[in-house]
mmCIF file of C-alpha atoms and ligand atoms in Angstrom:
data_model
loop_
_atom_site.group_PDB
_atom_site.id
_atom_site.type_symbol
_atom_site.label_atom_id
_atom_site.label_comp_id
_atom_site.label_asym_id
_atom_site.label_seq_id
_atom_site.Cartn_x
_atom_site.Cartn_y
_atom_site.Cartn_z
ATOM 1 C CA PRO A 236 -15.574 -16.375 0.429
ATOM 2 C CA ALA A 237 -12.480 -14.583 1.653
ATOM 3 C CA MET A 238 -11.975 -14.047 5.355
ATOM 4 C CA ARG A 239 -12.110 -10.308 5.990
ATOM 5 C CA LEU A 240 -9.604 -8.662 8.317
ATOM 6 C CA ASP A 241 -9.812 -4.932 9.099
ATOM 7 C CA VAL A 242 -7.069 -3.191 11.071
ATOM 8 C CA VAL A 243 -7.331 0.334 12.502
ATOM 9 C CA SER A 244 -4.104 2.053 13.599
ATOM 10 C CA ILE A 245 -2.419 5.473 13.816
ATOM 11 C CA PHE A 246 0.572 3.762 12.171
ATOM 12 C CA PRO A 247 -0.982 2.012 9.126
ATOM 13 C CA ASP A 248 2.452 1.585 7.535
ATOM 14 C CA TYR A 249 3.335 -0.679 10.468
ATOM 15 C CA LEU A 250 0.956 -3.218 8.909
ATOM 16 C CA ALA A 251 2.668 -3.083 5.501
ATOM 17 C CA PRO A 252 4.403 -6.455 6.107
ATOM 18 C CA LEU A 253 0.941 -8.038 5.763
ATOM 19 C CA GLU A 254 1.205 -7.259 2.054
ATOM 20 C CA LEU A 255 4.325 -9.418 1.763
ATOM 21 C CA SER A 256 4.883 -13.149 1.166
ATOM 22 C CA LEU A 257 2.383 -15.581 2.655
ATOM 23 C CA ILE A 258 -0.342 -13.204 3.684
ATOM 24 C CA GLY A 259 0.261 -11.122 0.582
ATOM 25 C CA LYS A 260 -0.218 -14.142 -1.653
ATOM 26 C CA ALA A 261 -3.352 -15.157 0.237
ATOM 27 C CA ARG A 262 -4.697 -11.682 -0.445
ATOM 28 C CA GLU A 263 -3.930 -12.053 -4.169
ATOM 29 C CA ASP A 264 -5.597 -15.465 -4.124
ATOM 30 C CA GLY A 265 -8.683 -13.926 -2.616
ATOM 31 C CA LEU A 266 -8.424 -16.048 0.529
ATOM 32 C CA LEU A 267 -7.841 -13.122 2.845
ATOM 33 C CA ASP A 268 -9.297 -9.631 2.442
ATOM 34 C CA VAL A 269 -7.063 -7.375 4.564
ATOM 35 C CA ARG A 270 -7.881 -3.677 4.906
ATOM 36 C CA VAL A 271 -5.847 -1.216 6.960
ATOM 37 C CA HIS A 272 -7.380 2.078 8.126
ATOM 38 C CA ASP A 273 -5.658 5.178 9.552
ATOM 39 C CA LEU A 274 -7.404 6.257 12.763
ATOM 40 C CA ARG A 275 -6.431 9.876 12.040
ATOM 41 C CA ASP A 276 -8.712 9.836 8.998
ATOM 42 C CA PHE A 277 -11.546 9.911 11.541
ATOM 43 C CA THR A 278 -10.435 13.104 13.289
ATOM 44 C CA HIS A 279 -11.649 16.553 12.294
ATOM 45 C CA ASP A 280 -9.314 19.020 13.954
ATOM 46 C CA ARG A 281 -6.292 20.651 12.405
ATOM 47 C CA HIS A 282 -3.879 18.515 14.438
ATOM 48 C CA ARG A 283 -5.792 15.270 13.810
ATOM 49 C CA THR A 284 -5.868 14.660 17.561
ATOM 50 C CA VAL A 285 -6.382 11.076 18.719
ATOM 51 C CA ASP A 286 -5.300 11.353 22.362
ATOM 52 C CA ASP A 287 -5.762 13.459 25.482
ATOM 53 C CA THR A 288 -4.863 13.494 29.181
ATOM 54 C CA PRO A 289 -6.361 10.858 31.501
ATOM 55 C CA TYR A 290 -9.282 11.747 33.799
ATOM 56 C CA GLY A 291 -8.198 11.056 37.371
ATOM 57 C CA GLY A 292 -4.624 11.989 36.536
ATOM 58 C CA GLY A 293 -1.709 9.661 35.917
ATOM 59 C CA ALA A 294 1.091 9.506 33.413
ATOM 60 C CA GLY A 295 0.698 9.257 29.654
ATOM 61 C CA MET A 296 -2.228 9.885 27.345
ATOM 62 C CA VAL A 297 -5.477 8.084 26.556
ATOM 63 C CA MET A 298 -6.928 7.540 23.069
ATOM 64 C CA LYS A 299 -10.086 9.627 22.600
ATOM 65 C CA PRO A 300 -13.352 7.715 22.026
ATOM 66 C CA GLN A 301 -14.772 9.724 19.093
ATOM 67 C CA PRO A 302 -12.201 8.801 16.423
ATOM 68 C CA TRP A 303 -12.544 5.129 17.334
ATOM 69 C CA SER A 304 -16.317 5.339 17.136
ATOM 70 C CA GLU A 305 -16.165 6.867 13.655
ATOM 71 C CA ALA A 306 -13.503 4.427 12.523
ATOM 72 C CA LEU A 307 -15.628 1.473 13.635
ATOM 73 C CA ASP A 308 -18.685 2.920 11.882
ATOM 74 C CA HIS A 309 -16.619 3.221 8.703
ATOM 75 C CA VAL A 310 -15.379 -0.376 8.961
ATOM 76 C CA LEU A 311 -18.918 -1.691 9.534
ATOM 77 C CA ALA A 312 -20.309 0.294 6.597
ATOM 78 C CA LEU A 313 -17.584 -0.548 4.099
ATOM 79 C CA ASP A 314 -18.608 -3.251 1.578
ATOM 80 C CA ASN A 315 -21.114 -4.634 4.043
ATOM 81 C CA PRO A 316 -24.591 -4.563 2.513
ATOM 82 C CA SER A 317 -25.742 -7.479 4.685
ATOM 83 C CA GLY A 318 -24.903 -5.588 7.878
ATOM 84 C CA ALA A 319 -22.696 -8.454 9.075
ATOM 85 C CA ARG A 320 -20.717 -7.926 12.279
ATOM 86 C CA PRO A 321 -17.001 -8.506 12.815
ATOM 87 C CA HIS A 322 -15.454 -9.927 15.972
ATOM 88 C CA LEU A 323 -13.465 -6.977 17.384
ATOM 89 C CA VAL A 324 -10.050 -8.072 18.665
ATOM 90 C CA VAL A 325 -8.131 -5.516 20.728
ATOM 91 C CA PRO A 326 -4.532 -6.306 21.721
ATOM 92 C CA GLY A 327 -3.788 -5.316 25.288
ATOM 93 C CA PRO A 328 -1.284 -6.232 28.010
ATOM 94 C CA GLY A 329 -4.156 -7.270 30.244
ATOM 95 C CA GLY A 330 -5.999 -9.417 27.733
ATOM 96 C CA GLN A 331 -6.667 -13.136 27.532
ATOM 97 C CA PRO A 332 -3.611 -15.022 26.288
ATOM 98 C CA PHE A 333 -3.327 -15.431 22.524
ATOM 99 C CA THR A 334 -2.785 -19.157 22.030
ATOM 100 C CA GLN A 335 -2.859 -21.580 19.124
ATOM 101 C CA ALA A 336 -6.303 -22.633 20.354
ATOM 102 C CA LEU A 337 -7.556 -19.038 20.171
ATOM 103 C CA ALA A 338 -5.926 -18.641 16.735
ATOM 104 C CA ARG A 339 -7.840 -21.715 15.547
ATOM 105 C CA GLN A 340 -11.110 -20.332 16.877
ATOM 106 C CA LEU A 341 -10.559 -16.926 15.287
ATOM 107 C CA ALA A 342 -9.566 -18.538 11.974
ATOM 108 C CA LEU A 343 -13.121 -19.907 11.739
ATOM 109 C CA GLU A 344 -14.691 -16.429 11.829
ATOM 110 C CA PRO A 345 -15.692 -14.756 8.541
ATOM 111 C CA TRP A 346 -14.707 -11.232 9.702
ATOM 112 C CA LEU A 347 -12.244 -9.925 12.279
ATOM 113 C CA ALA A 348 -11.533 -6.276 13.088
ATOM 114 C CA PHE A 349 -8.389 -5.319 15.014
ATOM 115 C CA ALA A 350 -8.060 -2.089 16.995
ATOM 116 C CA CYS A 351 -4.427 -1.110 17.525
ATOM 117 C CA GLY A 352 -4.088 1.061 20.602
ATOM 118 C CA ARG A 353 -1.158 3.312 21.431
ATOM 119 C CA TYR A 354 -0.261 5.616 24.370
ATOM 120 C CA GLU A 355 -1.759 4.101 27.562
ATOM 121 C CA GLY A 356 -4.627 2.550 25.646
ATOM 122 C CA ILE A 357 -8.161 3.346 24.514
ATOM 123 C CA ASP A 358 -10.982 5.112 26.469
ATOM 124 C CA GLU A 359 -12.990 2.300 28.106
ATOM 125 C CA ARG A 360 -16.246 3.632 26.678
ATOM 126 C CA VAL A 361 -15.158 2.496 23.205
ATOM 127 C CA TYR A 362 -15.300 -1.130 24.357
ATOM 128 C CA ASP A 363 -18.748 -0.546 25.915
ATOM 129 C CA HIS A 364 -19.967 1.254 22.773
ATOM 130 C CA ALA A 365 -18.727 -1.554 20.521
ATOM 131 C CA ARG A 366 -20.440 -4.236 22.629
ATOM 132 C CA GLU A 367 -23.672 -2.439 23.590
ATOM 133 C CA ASP A 368 -24.354 -0.049 20.688
ATOM 134 C CA LEU A 369 -22.672 -1.803 17.755
ATOM 135 C CA GLY A 370 -23.457 -5.339 18.925
ATOM 136 C CA LEU A 371 -19.921 -6.553 18.396
ATOM 137 C CA GLU A 372 -18.212 -9.370 20.236
ATOM 138 C CA VAL A 373 -15.110 -7.719 21.716
ATOM 139 C CA SER A 374 -12.046 -9.671 22.872
ATOM 140 C CA VAL A 375 -9.020 -8.107 24.553
ATOM 141 C CA VAL A 376 -6.045 -10.329 23.759
ATOM 142 C CA SER A 377 -2.486 -10.366 25.093
ATOM 143 C CA LEU A 378 0.467 -11.665 23.101
ATOM 144 C CA GLY A 379 2.374 -12.478 26.268
ATOM 145 C CA ASP A 380 3.481 -11.125 29.599
ATOM 146 C CA TYR A 381 5.710 -8.360 28.321
ATOM 147 C CA VAL A 382 4.980 -4.741 27.508
ATOM 148 C CA LEU A 383 4.770 -3.386 23.956
ATOM 149 C CA ASN A 384 4.215 0.257 22.976
ATOM 150 C CA GLY A 385 1.089 -0.470 20.993
ATOM 151 C CA GLY A 386 -1.072 -3.084 19.359
ATOM 152 C CA GLU A 387 0.456 -3.159 15.857
ATOM 153 C CA VAL A 388 3.165 -5.759 16.531
ATOM 154 C CA ALA A 389 0.566 -7.935 18.255
ATOM 155 C CA VAL A 390 -1.785 -7.657 15.269
ATOM 156 C CA LEU A 391 1.005 -8.627 12.848
ATOM 157 C CA ALA A 392 1.631 -11.749 14.904
ATOM 158 C CA MET A 393 -2.051 -12.599 15.300
ATOM 159 C CA VAL A 394 -2.870 -12.078 11.618
ATOM 160 C CA GLU A 395 0.028 -14.362 10.679
ATOM 161 C CA ALA A 396 -0.974 -17.046 13.197
ATOM 162 C CA ILE A 397 -4.648 -16.865 12.208
ATOM 163 C CA GLY A 398 -4.138 -16.362 8.462
ATOM 164 C CA ARG A 399 -1.931 -19.426 8.067
ATOM 165 C CA LEU A 400 -4.757 -21.582 9.476
ATOM 166 C CA VAL A 401 -7.216 -20.465 6.808
ATOM 167 C CA PRO A 402 -7.562 -23.326 4.279
ATOM 168 C CA GLY A 403 -5.453 -22.729 1.188
ATOM 169 C CA VAL A 404 -3.319 -19.979 2.664
ATOM 170 C CA ILE A 405 -0.300 -22.201 3.147
ATOM 171 C CA GLY A 406 0.292 -25.057 0.720
ATOM 172 C CA ASN A 407 0.559 -28.672 1.899
ATOM 173 C CA ALA A 408 4.323 -28.278 1.616
ATOM 174 C CA GLU A 409 4.531 -26.319 4.856
ATOM 175 C CA SER A 410 2.234 -28.876 6.471
ATOM 176 C CA LEU A 411 0.170 -27.799 9.441
ATOM 177 C CA VAL A 412 0.544 -31.235 11.036
ATOM 178 C CA GLU A 413 3.002 -31.774 13.915
ATOM 179 C CA GLU A 414 3.114 -28.043 14.478
ATOM 180 C CA SER A 415 4.521 -26.906 17.798
ATOM 181 C CA HIS A 416 1.744 -26.283 20.304
ATOM 182 C CA GLU A 417 -0.784 -28.091 18.104
ATOM 183 C CA ASP A 418 -0.749 -31.165 20.361
ATOM 184 C CA GLY A 419 1.010 -29.473 23.212
ATOM 185 C CA LEU A 420 4.523 -30.766 22.580
ATOM 186 C CA LEU A 421 7.411 -28.770 21.165
ATOM 187 C CA GLU A 422 8.859 -29.765 17.805
ATOM 188 C CA TYR A 423 11.678 -32.303 17.260
ATOM 189 C CA PRO A 424 15.121 -31.292 15.899
ATOM 190 C CA ILE A 425 15.278 -31.039 12.095
ATOM 191 C CA TYR A 426 18.164 -31.657 9.682
ATOM 192 C CA THR A 427 18.917 -31.388 6.005
ATOM 193 C CA LYS A 428 21.880 -32.042 3.657
ATOM 194 C CA PRO A 429 24.805 -32.505 4.012
ATOM 195 C CA SER A 430 24.621 -35.497 6.395
ATOM 196 C CA SER A 431 28.081 -34.604 7.729
ATOM 197 C CA TRP A 432 28.784 -30.916 8.310
ATOM 198 C CA ASN A 433 31.529 -29.241 10.330
ATOM 199 C CA GLY A 434 32.342 -32.666 11.800
ATOM 200 C CA ARG A 435 28.728 -32.978 12.971
ATOM 201 C CA GLU A 436 26.560 -35.872 11.835
ATOM 202 C CA VAL A 437 22.807 -36.157 11.353
ATOM 203 C CA PRO A 438 21.379 -38.704 13.882
ATOM 204 C CA PRO A 439 21.763 -42.068 12.037
ATOM 205 C CA VAL A 440 18.164 -43.119 12.725
ATOM 206 C CA LEU A 441 17.006 -40.385 10.337
ATOM 207 C CA LEU A 442 19.056 -41.929 7.515
ATOM 208 C CA SER A 443 17.921 -45.485 8.308
ATOM 209 C CA GLY A 444 14.682 -45.478 6.344
ATOM 210 C CA ASN A 445 13.102 -47.200 9.355
ATOM 211 C CA HIS A 446 10.004 -45.014 9.635
ATOM 212 C CA GLY A 447 8.821 -46.598 12.848
ATOM 213 C CA ALA A 448 12.149 -45.942 14.524
ATOM 214 C CA ILE A 449 12.182 -42.407 13.087
ATOM 215 C CA ALA A 450 8.691 -41.655 14.449
ATOM 216 C CA ALA A 451 9.661 -43.079 17.849
ATOM 217 C CA TRP A 452 12.857 -41.028 17.941
ATOM 218 C CA ARG A 453 10.969 -37.865 16.995
ATOM 219 C CA HIS A 454 8.328 -38.388 19.686
ATOM 220 C CA GLU A 455 11.062 -39.026 22.251
ATOM 221 C CA GLN A 456 12.817 -35.828 21.171
ATOM 222 C CA ARG A 457 9.591 -33.809 21.470
ATOM 223 C CA LEU A 458 8.980 -35.095 24.976
ATOM 224 C CA ALA A 459 12.579 -34.414 26.044
ATOM 225 C CA ARG A 460 12.566 -30.913 24.565
ATOM 226 C CA THR A 461 9.227 -30.071 26.117
ATOM 227 C CA ALA A 462 10.367 -31.356 29.516
ATOM 228 C CA ALA A 463 13.518 -29.268 29.248
ATOM 229 C CA ARG A 464 12.063 -26.016 27.883
ATOM 230 C CA ARG A 465 8.335 -26.061 28.682
ATOM 231 C CA PRO A 466 7.556 -28.465 31.550
ATOM 232 C CA ASP A 467 4.331 -26.476 31.993
ATOM 233 C CA LEU A 468 3.079 -27.963 28.715
ATOM 234 C CA LEU A 469 3.576 -31.543 29.865
ATOM 235 C CA HIS A 470 0.594 -33.317 31.378
ATOM 236 C CA ALA A 471 -0.630 -36.821 32.052
ATOM 237 C CA SER A 472 -1.799 -37.437 28.478
ATOM 238 C CA HIS A 473 1.838 -37.426 27.416
ATOM 239 C CA ALA A 474 2.771 -40.144 29.877
ATOM 240 C CA GLY A 475 3.989 -43.407 28.414
ATOM 241 C CA PRO A 476 2.334 -46.853 28.947
ATOM 242 C CA HIS A 477 3.905 -47.025 32.407
ATOM 243 C CA GLY A 478 2.142 -43.814 33.377
ATOM 244 C CA ASP A 479 5.503 -42.092 33.563
ATOM 245 C CA LEU A 480 6.661 -39.254 31.356
ATOM 246 C CA GLU A 481 9.113 -41.293 29.333
ATOM 247 C CA ILE A 482 12.087 -39.006 29.252
ATOM 248 C CA SER A 483 15.544 -40.495 28.841
HETATM 249 N N1 LIG B 694 1.031 -8.536 25.050
HETATM 250 C C1 LIG B 694 1.051 -7.159 25.038
HETATM 251 C C2 LIG B 694 0.152 -6.296 24.387
HETATM 252 C C3 LIG B 694 0.585 -5.020 24.666
HETATM 253 C C4 LIG B 694 -0.047 -3.759 24.241
HETATM 254 C C5 LIG B 694 -1.116 -3.779 23.321
HETATM 255 C C6 LIG B 694 -1.736 -2.608 22.955
HETATM 256 C C7 LIG B 694 -1.293 -1.394 23.519
HETATM 257 C C8 LIG B 694 -1.732 -0.065 23.393
HETATM 258 C C9 LIG B 694 -0.895 0.712 24.192
HETATM 259 N N2 LIG B 694 0.011 -0.112 24.792
HETATM 260 C C10 LIG B 694 1.071 0.358 25.691
HETATM 261 C C11 LIG B 694 0.726 0.013 27.104
HETATM 262 C C12 LIG B 694 1.692 -0.537 27.911
HETATM 263 C C13 LIG B 694 1.389 -0.853 29.250
HETATM 264 C C14 LIG B 694 0.128 -0.606 29.757
HETATM 265 C C15 LIG B 694 -0.853 -0.063 28.925
HETATM 266 C C16 LIG B 694 -0.559 0.246 27.592
HETATM 267 C C17 LIG B 694 -0.203 -1.391 24.408
HETATM 268 C C18 LIG B 694 0.417 -2.572 24.773
HETATM 269 N N3 LIG B 694 1.674 -5.090 25.444
HETATM 270 N N4 LIG B 694 1.953 -6.398 25.665
#
């Protein structure tokens, strides 16, 4: 059965890239069932209002609870005779970090719903309503420690990271093995033809056909790169037989 992904946003066109390439093909293949909903379809006033001023004062606007409540009801009712429940994922600057580990966990779920906030965010009662009245698991997730204007960009990234882990979505060609962050080390340098380009040569070991030497060189490169760019990712398990982090 296809993994179902619902996205609610005031900018549904922002999610159009999900119809392209990889994710688009997975949709055609029936592996992913992606539905995008316009939050404004769940407003009833002439101006299709989704936001209002914050109680307690402060800058900016807050997303009103009612449209979100109706949008979630619509998502839960749509093509859902069994009354199944999605895991509600809400991007937010103050959420738990989105990591490859979290992507792997979410890729195992049959149904994810994403709420894309804008303005200063969503009225807190929507989260409480979703958890307590709709019985949804709700996770607030951050893409990183930087500030976006809304959740759409985060959802594009998360859907790509999660979707590509769903069996069959990416062929064996783009293998999932040795992916960066899969085993905590960054990836090794990669090369293709020509072997000599602009007076620059491909490391000879890669042309040697000595697969043991190639694997050793690649591991060494991953350690060196990780030490240089992401020392925070290095830990004891990457130490060599001498208990040291073998970095030339
Ligand atoms: N990793 C990450 C996620 C976001 C994010 C996600 C959803 C929303 C909805 C509104 N905003 C704007 C906003 C900026 C700052 C403080 C509060 C709200 C969002 C930002 N920023 N950075």
